[in-house]
PDB file of C-alpha atoms and ligand atoms in Angstrom:
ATOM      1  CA  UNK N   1       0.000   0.000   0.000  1.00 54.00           C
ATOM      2  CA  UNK N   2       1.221   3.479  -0.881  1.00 64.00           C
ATOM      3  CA  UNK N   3       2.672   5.271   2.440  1.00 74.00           C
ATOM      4  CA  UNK N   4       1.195   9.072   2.202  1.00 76.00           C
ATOM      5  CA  UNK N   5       4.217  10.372   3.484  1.00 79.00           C
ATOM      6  CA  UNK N   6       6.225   9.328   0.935  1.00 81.00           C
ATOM      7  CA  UNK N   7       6.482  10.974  -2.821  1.00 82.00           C
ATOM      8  CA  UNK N   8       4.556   8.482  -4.996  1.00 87.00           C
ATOM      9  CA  UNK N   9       6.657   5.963  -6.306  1.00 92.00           C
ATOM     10  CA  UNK N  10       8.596   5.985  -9.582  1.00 96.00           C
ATOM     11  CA  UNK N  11       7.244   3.894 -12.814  1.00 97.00           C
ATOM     12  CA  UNK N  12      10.074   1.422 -13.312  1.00 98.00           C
ATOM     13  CA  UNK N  13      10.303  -0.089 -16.847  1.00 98.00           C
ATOM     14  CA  UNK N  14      12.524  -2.901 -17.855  1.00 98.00           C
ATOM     15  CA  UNK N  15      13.843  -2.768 -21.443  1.00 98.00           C
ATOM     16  CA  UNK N  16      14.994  -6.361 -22.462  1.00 98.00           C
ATOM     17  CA  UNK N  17      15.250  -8.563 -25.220  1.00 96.00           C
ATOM     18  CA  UNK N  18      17.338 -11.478 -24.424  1.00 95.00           C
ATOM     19  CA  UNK N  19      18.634 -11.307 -27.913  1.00 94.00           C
ATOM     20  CA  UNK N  20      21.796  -8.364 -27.954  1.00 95.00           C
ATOM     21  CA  UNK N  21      21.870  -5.923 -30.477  1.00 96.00           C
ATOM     22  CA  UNK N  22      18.323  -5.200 -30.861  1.00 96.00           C
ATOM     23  CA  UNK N  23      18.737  -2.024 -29.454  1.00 98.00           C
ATOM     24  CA  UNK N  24      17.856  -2.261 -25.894  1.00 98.00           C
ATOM     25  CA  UNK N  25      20.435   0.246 -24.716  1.00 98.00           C
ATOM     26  CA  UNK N  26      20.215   2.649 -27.731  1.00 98.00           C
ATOM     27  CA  UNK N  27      16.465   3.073 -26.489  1.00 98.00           C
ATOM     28  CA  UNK N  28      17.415   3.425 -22.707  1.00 98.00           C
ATOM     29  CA  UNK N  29      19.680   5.688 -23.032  1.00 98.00           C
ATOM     30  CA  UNK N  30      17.384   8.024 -25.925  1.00 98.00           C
ATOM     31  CA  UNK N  31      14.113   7.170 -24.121  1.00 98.00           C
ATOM     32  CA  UNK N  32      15.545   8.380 -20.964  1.00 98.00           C
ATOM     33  CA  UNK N  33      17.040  11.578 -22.444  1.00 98.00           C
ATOM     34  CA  UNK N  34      13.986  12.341 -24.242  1.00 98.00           C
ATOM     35  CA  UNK N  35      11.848  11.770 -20.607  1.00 98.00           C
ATOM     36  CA  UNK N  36      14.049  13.781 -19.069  1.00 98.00           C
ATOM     37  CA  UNK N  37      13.727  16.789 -21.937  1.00 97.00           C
ATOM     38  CA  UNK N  38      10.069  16.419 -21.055  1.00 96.00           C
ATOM     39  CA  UNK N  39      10.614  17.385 -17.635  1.00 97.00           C
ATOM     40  CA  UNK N  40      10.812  13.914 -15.764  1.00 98.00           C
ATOM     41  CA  UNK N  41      13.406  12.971 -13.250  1.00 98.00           C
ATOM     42  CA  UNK N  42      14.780   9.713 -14.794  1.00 98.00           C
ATOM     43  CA  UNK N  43      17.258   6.931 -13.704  1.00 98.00           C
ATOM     44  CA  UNK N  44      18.562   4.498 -15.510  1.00 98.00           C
ATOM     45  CA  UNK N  45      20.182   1.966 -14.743  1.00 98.00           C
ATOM     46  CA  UNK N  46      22.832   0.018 -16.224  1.00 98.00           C
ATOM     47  CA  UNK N  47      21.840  -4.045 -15.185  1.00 98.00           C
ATOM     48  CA  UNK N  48      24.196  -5.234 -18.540  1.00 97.00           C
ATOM     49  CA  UNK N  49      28.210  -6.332 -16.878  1.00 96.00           C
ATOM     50  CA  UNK N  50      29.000  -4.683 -20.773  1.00 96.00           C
ATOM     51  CA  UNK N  51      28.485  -1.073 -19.399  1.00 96.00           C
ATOM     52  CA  UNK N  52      27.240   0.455 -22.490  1.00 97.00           C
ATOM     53  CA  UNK N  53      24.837   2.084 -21.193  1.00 98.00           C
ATOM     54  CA  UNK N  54      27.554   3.740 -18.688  1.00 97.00           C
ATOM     55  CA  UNK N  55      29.568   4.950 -21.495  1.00 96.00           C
ATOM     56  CA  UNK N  56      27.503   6.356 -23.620  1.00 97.00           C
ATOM     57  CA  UNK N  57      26.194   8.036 -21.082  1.00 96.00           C
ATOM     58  CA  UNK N  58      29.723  10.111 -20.377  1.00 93.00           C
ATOM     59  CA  UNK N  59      30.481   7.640 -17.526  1.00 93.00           C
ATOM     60  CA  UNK N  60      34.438   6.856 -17.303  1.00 86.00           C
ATOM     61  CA  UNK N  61      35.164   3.350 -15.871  1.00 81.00           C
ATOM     62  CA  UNK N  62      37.294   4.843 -13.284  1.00 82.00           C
ATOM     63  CA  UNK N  63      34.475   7.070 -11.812  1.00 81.00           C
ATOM     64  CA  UNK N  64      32.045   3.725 -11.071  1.00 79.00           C
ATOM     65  CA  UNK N  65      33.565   3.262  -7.870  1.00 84.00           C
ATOM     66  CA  UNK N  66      30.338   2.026  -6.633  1.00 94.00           C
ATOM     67  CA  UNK N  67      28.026   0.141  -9.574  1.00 95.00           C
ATOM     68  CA  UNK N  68      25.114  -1.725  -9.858  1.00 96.00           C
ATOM     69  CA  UNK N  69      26.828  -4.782  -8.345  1.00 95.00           C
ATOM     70  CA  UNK N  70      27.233  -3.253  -4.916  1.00 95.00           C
ATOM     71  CA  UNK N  71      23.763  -1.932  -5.119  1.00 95.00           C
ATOM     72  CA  UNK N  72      22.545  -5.341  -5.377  1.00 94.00           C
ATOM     73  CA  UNK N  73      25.399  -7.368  -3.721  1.00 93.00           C
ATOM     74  CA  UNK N  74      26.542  -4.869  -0.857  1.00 92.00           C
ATOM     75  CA  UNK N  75      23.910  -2.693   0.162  1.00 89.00           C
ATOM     76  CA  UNK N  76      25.412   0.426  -0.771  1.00 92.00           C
ATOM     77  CA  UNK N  77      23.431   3.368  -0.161  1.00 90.00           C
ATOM     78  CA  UNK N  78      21.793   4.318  -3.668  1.00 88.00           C
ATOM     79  CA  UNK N  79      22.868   8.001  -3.062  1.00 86.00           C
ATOM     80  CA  UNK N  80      27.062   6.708  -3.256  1.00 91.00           C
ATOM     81  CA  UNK N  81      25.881   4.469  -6.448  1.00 95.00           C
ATOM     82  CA  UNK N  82      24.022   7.212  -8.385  1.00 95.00           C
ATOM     83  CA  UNK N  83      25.599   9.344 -10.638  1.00 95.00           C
ATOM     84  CA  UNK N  84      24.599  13.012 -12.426  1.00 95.00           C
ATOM     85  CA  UNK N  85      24.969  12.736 -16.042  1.00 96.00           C
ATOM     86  CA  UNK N  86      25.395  15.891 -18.546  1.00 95.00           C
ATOM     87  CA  UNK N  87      21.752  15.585 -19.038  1.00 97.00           C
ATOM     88  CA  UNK N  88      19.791  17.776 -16.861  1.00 97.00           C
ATOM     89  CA  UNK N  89      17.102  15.182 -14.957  1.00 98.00           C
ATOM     90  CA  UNK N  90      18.922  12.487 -16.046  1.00 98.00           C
ATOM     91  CA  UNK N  91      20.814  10.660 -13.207  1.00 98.00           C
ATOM     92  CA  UNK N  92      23.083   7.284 -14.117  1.00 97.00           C
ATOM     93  CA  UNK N  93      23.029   4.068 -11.817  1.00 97.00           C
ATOM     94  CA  UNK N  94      26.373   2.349 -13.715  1.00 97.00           C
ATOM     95  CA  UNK N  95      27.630  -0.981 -14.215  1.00 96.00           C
ATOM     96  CA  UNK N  96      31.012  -2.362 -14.537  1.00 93.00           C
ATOM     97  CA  UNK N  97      32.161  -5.762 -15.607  1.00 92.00           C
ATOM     98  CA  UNK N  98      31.839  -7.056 -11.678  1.00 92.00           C
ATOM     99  CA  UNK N  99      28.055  -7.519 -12.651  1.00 93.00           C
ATOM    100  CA  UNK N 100      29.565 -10.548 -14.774  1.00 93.00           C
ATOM    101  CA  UNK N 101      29.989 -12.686 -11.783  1.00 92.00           C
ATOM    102  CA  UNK N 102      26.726 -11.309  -9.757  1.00 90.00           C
ATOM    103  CA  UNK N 103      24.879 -14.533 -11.700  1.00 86.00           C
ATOM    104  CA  UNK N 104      26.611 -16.748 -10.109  1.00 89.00           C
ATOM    105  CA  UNK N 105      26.689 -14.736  -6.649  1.00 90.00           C
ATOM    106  CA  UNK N 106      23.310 -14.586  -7.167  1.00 89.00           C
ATOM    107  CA  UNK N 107      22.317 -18.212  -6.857  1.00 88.00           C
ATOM    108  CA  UNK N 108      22.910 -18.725  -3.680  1.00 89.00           C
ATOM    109  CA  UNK N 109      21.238 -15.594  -1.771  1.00 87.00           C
ATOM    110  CA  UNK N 110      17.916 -16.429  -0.783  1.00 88.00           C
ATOM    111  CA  UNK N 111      16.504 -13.205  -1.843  1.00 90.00           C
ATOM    112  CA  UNK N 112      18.289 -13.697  -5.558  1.00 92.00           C
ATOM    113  CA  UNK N 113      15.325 -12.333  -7.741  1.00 95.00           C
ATOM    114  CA  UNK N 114      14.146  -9.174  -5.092  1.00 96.00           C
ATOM    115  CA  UNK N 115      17.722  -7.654  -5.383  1.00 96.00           C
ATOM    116  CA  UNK N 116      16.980  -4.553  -7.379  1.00 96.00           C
ATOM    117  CA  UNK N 117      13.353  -4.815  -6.146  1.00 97.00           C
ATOM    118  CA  UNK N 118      14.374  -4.198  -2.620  1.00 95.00           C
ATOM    119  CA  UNK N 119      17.404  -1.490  -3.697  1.00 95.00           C
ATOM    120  CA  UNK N 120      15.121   0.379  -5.632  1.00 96.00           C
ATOM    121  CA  UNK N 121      12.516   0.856  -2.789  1.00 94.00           C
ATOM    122  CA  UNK N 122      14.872   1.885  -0.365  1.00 91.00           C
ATOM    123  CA  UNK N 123      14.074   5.089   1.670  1.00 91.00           C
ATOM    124  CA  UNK N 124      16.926   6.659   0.073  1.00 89.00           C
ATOM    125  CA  UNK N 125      14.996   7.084  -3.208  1.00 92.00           C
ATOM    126  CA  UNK N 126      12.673   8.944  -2.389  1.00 92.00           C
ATOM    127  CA  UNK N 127      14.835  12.424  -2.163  1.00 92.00           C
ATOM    128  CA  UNK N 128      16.140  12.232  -6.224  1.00 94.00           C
ATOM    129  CA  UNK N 129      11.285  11.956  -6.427  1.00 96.00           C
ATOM    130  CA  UNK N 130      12.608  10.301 -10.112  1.00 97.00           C
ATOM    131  CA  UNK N 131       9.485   9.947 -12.544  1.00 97.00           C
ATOM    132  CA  UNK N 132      11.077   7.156 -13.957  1.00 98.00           C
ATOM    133  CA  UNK N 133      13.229   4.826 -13.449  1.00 98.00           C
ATOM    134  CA  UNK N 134      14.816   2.461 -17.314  1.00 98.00           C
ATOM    135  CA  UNK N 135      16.919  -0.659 -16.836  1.00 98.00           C
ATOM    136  CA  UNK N 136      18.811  -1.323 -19.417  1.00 98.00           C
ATOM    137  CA  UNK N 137      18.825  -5.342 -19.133  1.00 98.00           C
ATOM    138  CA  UNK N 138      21.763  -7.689 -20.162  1.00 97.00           C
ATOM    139  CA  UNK N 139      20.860 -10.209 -23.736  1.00 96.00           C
ATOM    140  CA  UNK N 140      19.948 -12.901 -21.909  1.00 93.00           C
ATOM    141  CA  UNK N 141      17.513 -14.228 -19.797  1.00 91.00           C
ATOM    142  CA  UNK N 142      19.483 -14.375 -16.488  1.00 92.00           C
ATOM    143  CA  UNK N 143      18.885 -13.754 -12.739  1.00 94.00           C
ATOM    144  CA  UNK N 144      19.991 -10.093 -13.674  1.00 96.00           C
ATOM    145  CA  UNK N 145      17.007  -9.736 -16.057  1.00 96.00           C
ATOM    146  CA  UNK N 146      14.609 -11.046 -13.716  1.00 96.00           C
ATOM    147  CA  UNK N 147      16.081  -9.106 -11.100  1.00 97.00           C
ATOM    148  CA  UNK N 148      14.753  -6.062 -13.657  1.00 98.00           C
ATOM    149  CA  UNK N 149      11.443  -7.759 -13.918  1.00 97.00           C
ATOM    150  CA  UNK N 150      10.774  -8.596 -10.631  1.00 98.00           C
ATOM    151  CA  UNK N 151      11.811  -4.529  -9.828  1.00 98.00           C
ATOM    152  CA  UNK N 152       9.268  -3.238 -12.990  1.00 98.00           C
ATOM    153  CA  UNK N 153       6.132  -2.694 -13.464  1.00 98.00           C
ATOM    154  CA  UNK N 154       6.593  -3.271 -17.212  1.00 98.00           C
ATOM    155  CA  UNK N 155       8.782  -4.384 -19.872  1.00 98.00           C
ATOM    156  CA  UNK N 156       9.556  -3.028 -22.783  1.00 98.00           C
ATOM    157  CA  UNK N 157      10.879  -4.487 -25.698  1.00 97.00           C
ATOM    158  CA  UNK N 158      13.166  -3.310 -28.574  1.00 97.00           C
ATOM    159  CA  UNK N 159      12.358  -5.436 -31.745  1.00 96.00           C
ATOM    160  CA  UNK N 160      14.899  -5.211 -34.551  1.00 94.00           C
ATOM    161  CA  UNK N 161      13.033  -4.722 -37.843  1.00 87.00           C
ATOM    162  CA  UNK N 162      14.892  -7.959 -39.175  1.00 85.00           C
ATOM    163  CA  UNK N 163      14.218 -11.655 -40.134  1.00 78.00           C
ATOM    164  CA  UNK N 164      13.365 -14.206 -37.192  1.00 80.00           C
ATOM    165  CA  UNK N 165      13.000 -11.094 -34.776  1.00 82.00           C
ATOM    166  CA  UNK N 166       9.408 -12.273 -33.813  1.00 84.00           C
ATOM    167  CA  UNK N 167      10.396 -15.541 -32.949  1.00 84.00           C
ATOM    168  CA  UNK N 168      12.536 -14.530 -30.088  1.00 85.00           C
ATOM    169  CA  UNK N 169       9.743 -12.697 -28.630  1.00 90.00           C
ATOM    170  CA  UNK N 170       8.239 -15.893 -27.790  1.00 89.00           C
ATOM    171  CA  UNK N 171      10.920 -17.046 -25.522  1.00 90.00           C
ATOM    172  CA  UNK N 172      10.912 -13.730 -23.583  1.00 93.00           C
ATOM    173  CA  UNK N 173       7.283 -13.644 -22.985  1.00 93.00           C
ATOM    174  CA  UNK N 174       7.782 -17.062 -21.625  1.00 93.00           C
ATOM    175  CA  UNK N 175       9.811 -15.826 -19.140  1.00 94.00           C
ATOM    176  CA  UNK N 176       7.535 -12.918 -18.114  1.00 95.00           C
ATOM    177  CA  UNK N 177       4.690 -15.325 -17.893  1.00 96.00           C
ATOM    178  CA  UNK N 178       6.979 -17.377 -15.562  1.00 95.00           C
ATOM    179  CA  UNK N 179       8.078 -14.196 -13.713  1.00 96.00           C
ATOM    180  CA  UNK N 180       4.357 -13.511 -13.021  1.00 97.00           C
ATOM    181  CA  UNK N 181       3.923 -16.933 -11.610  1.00 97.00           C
ATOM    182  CA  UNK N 182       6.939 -16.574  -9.662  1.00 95.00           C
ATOM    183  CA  UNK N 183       7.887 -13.092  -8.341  1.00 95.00           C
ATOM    184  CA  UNK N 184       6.013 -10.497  -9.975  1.00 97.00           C
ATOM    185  CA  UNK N 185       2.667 -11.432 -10.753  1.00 97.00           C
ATOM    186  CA  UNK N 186       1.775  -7.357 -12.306  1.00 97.00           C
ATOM    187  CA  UNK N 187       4.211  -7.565 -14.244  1.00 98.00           C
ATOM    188  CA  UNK N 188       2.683  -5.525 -17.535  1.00 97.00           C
ATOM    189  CA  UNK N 189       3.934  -5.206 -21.635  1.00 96.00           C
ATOM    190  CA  UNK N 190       4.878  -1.814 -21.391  1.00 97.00           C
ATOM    191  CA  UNK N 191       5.234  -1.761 -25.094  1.00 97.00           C
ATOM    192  CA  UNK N 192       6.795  -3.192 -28.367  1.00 97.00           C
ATOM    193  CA  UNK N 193       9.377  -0.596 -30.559  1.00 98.00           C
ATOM    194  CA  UNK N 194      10.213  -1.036 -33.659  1.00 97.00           C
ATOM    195  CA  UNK N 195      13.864  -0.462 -33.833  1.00 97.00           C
ATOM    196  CA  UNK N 196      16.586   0.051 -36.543  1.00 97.00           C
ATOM    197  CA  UNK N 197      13.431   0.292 -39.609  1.00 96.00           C
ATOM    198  CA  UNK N 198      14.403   0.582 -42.929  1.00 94.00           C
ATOM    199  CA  UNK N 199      11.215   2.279 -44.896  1.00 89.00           C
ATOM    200  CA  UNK N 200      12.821   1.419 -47.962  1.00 91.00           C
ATOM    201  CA  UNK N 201      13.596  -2.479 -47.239  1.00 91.00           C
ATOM    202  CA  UNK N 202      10.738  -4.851 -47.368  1.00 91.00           C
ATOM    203  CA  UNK N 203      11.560  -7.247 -44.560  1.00 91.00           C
ATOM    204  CA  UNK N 204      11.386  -3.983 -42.314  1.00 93.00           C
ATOM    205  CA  UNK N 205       8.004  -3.263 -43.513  1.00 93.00           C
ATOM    206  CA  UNK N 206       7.004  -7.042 -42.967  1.00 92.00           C
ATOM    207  CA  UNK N 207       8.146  -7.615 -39.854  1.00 92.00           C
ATOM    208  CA  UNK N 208       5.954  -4.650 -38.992  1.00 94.00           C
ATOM    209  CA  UNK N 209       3.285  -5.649 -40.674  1.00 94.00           C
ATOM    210  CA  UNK N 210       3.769  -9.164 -38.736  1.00 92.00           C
ATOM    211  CA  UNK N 211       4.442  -7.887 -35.170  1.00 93.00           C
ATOM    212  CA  UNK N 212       1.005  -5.533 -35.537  1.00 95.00           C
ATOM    213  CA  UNK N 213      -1.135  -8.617 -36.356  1.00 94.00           C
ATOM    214  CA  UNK N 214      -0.322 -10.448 -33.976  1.00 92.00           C
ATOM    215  CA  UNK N 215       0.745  -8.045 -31.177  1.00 92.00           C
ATOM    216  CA  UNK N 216      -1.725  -5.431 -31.705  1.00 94.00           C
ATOM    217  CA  UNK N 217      -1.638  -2.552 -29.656  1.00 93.00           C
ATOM    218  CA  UNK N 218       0.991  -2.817 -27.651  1.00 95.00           C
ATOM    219  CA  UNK N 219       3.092  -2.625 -30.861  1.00 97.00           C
ATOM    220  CA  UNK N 220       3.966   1.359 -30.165  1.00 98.00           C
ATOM    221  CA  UNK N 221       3.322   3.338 -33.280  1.00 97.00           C
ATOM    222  CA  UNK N 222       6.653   5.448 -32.855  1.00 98.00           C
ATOM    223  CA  UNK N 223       9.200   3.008 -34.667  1.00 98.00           C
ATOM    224  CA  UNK N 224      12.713   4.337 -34.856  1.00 98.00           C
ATOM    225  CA  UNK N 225      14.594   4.567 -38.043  1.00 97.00           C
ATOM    226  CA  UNK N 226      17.908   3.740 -38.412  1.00 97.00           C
ATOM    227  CA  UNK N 227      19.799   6.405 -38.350  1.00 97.00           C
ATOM    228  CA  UNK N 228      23.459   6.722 -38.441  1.00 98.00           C
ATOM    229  CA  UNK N 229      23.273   9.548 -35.822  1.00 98.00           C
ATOM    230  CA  UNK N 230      22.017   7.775 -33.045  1.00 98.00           C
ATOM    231  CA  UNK N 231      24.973   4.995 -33.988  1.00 98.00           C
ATOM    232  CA  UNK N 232      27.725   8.022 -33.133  1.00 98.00           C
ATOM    233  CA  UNK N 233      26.445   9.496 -30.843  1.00 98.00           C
ATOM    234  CA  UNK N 234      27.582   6.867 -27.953  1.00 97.00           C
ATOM    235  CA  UNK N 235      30.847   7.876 -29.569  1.00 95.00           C
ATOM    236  CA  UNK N 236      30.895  11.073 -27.720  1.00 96.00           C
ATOM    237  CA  UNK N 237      29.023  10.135 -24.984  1.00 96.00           C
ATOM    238  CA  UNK N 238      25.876  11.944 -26.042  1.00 97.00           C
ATOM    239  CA  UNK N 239      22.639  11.060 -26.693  1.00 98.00           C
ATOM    240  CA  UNK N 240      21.553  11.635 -29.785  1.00 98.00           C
ATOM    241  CA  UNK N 241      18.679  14.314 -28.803  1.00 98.00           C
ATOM    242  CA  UNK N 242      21.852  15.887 -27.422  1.00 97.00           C
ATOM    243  CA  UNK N 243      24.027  15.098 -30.570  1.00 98.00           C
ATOM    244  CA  UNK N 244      21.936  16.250 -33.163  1.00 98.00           C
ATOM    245  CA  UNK N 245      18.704  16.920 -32.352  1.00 98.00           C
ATOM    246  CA  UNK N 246      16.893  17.758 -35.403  1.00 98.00           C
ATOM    247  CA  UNK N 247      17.899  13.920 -36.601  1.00 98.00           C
ATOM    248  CA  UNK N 248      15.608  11.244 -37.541  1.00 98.00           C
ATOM    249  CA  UNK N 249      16.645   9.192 -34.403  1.00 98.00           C
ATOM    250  CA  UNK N 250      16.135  12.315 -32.191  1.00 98.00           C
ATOM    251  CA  UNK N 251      12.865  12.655 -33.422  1.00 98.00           C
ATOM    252  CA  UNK N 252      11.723   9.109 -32.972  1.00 98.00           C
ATOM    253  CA  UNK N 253      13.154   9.407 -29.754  1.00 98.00           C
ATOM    254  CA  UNK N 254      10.867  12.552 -28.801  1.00 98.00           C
ATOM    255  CA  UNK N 255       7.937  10.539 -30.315  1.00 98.00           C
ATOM    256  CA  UNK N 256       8.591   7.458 -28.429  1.00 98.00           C
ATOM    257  CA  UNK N 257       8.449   9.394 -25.100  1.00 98.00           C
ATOM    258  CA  UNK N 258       5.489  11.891 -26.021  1.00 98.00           C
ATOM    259  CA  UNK N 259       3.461   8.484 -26.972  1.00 98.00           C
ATOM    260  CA  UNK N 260       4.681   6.648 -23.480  1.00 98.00           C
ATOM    261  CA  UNK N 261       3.366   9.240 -21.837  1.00 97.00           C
ATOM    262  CA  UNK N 262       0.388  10.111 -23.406  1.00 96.00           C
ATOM    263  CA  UNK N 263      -0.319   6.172 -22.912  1.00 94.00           C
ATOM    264  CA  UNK N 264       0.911   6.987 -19.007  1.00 93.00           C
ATOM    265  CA  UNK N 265      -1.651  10.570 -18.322  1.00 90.00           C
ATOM    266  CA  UNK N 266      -4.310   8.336 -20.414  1.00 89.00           C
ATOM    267  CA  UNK N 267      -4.065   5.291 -17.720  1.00 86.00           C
ATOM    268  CA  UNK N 268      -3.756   7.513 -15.057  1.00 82.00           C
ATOM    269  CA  UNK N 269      -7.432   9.724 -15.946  1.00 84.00           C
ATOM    270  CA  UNK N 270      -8.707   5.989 -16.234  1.00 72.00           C
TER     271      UNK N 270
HETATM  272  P1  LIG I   1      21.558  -3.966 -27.425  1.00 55.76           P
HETATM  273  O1  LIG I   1      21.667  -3.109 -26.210  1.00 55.76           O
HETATM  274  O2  LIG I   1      20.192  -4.578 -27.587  1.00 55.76           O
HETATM  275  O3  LIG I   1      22.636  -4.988 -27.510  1.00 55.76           O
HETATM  276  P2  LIG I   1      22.393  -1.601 -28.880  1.00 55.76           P
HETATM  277  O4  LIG I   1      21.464  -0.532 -28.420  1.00 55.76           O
HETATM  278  O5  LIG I   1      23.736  -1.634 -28.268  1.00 55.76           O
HETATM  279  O6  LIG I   1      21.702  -3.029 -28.719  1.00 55.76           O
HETATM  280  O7  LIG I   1      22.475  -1.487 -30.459  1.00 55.76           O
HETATM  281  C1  LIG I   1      23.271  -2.371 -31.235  1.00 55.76           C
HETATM  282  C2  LIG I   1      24.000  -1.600 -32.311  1.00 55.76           C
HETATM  283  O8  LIG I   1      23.071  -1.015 -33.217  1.00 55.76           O
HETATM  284  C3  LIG I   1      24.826  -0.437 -31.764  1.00 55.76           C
HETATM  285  O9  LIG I   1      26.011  -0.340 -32.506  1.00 55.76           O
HETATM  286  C4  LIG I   1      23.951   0.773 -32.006  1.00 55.76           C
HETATM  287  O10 LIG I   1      24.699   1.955 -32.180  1.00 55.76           O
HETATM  288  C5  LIG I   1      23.229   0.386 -33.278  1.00 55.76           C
HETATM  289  N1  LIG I   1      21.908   1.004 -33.364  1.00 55.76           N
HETATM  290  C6  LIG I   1      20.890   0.883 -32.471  1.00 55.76           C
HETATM  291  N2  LIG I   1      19.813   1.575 -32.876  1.00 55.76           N
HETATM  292  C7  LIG I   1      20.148   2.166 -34.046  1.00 55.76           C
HETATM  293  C8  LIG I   1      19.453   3.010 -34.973  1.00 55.76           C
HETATM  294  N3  LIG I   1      18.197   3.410 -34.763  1.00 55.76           N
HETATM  295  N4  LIG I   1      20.122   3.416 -36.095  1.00 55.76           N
HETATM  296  C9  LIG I   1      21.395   3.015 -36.325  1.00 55.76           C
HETATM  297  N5  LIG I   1      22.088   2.230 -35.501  1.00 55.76           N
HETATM  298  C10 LIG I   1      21.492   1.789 -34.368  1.00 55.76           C
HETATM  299 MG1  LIG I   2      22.948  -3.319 -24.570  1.00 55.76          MG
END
């Protein structure tokens, strides 16, 4: 039950795909610059050992002194682990390569899936009042990424406009329906993206046409283009709103957020 002394809670949304390269952290890192350009306060944080997320967010390895893996593993205080990035409302929880052995670590603590559930809820969070909180989740379907399930409210999933890209989907939603069985049982489908579309390639324009018929409307409309800008801009440890922001990928960014959260004020009117 919600405690009326505390600011409400953050909306915390899990972007996975257990495949890698979809575009999972490309999205967390534009979604949650394009939130934040909205007005939100926005964390996101980095749940992939691979750090991406980190670095293209301006992060140096030597600065993560604290990471992700001693939220989860050592109780460090969330206010040591967070960082500011350039973006204004945008704050950084990052990850180094430690997370690579937190699996294993994992499988032997009794509260191994509640991890980030529990670290997220601490009192602690509620002075940075973030909006939002985006996990960028590792490609693959391990104790990490339900860790971010068991933490979210909903998952949202990055779907390359490419060949066999449906068929993945049914192995992840297998795990979410296991994850509601098991440790989160509201866990919700935040939302499909379209990622990487090619308007002039056919297979783009049929894998659309395939995830709409049988997804329906949780198939966002926004789809994001590729774009070689928002492949640099990680480059200079910019998002690409911040990189070039009349681009393509800026702009599909923008949209993607504008039509999250006109989904979010919709919900919330009932
Ligand atoms: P994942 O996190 O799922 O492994 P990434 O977000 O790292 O995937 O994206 C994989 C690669 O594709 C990266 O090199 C990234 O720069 C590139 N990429 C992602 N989205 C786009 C896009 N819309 N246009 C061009 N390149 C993209
Ligand atoms: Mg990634």
């Amino acid at each position: 039950m919600s405690d009326p002394t505390r600011p409400p809670p953050p909306r915390i949304i899990s972007i996975a795909n257990q495949k890698g390269g979809v575009g999972k952290t490309t999205t967390a890192i534009n979604l949650a610059a394009a939130l934040a350009e909205h007005g939100k306060r926005v964390l996101l944080v980095d749940l992939d050992p691979q750090g991406n997320a980190s670095t293209g967010l301006g992060s140096e390895p030597e600065s993560r002194k604290l990471s992700t893996y001693e939220l989860l593993l050592d109780d460090a205080p969330i206010s040591d682990v967070f960082q500011k990035t350039e973006i204004e409302g945008l704050w950084l929880c990052p990850a180094t390569t430690d997370l690579s052995s937190a699996d294993i670590e994992l499988i032997s603590n009794e509260k191994r899936s509640f991890l980030l559930h529990d670290a997220l809820r601490q009192p602690d969070m509620d002075g940075f009042r973030f909006d939002y909180v985006l996990i960028d989740c590792p490609p693959s379907l391990s104790l990490l990424t339900v860790n971010a399930m068991a933490a979210s409210q909903s998952i949202l999933v990055p779907l390359q406009a490419e060949f066999f890209a449906l068929e993945g989907l049914s192995q992840l939603m297998l795990t979410v329906r296991e994850v509601r069985q098991s440790v989160n049982r509201d866990l919700r489908i935040e939302g499909v993206v379209l990622t990487m579309y090619d308007v002039r390639n056919n297979l783009s324009q049929q894998v659309e046409a395939d995830a709409r018929a049988t997804l329906g409307e949780v198939v966002f409309r926004t789809m994001i283009p590729r774009n070689v800008r928002v492949s640099e801009a990680p480059s200079y440890a910019m998002s690409v709103l911040s990189y070039d922001a009349g681009s393509r990928g800026a702009q599909a960014y923008r949209a993607l957020a504008r039509e999250m959260l006109n989904r979010h004020e919709a919900a919330m009117k009932g």
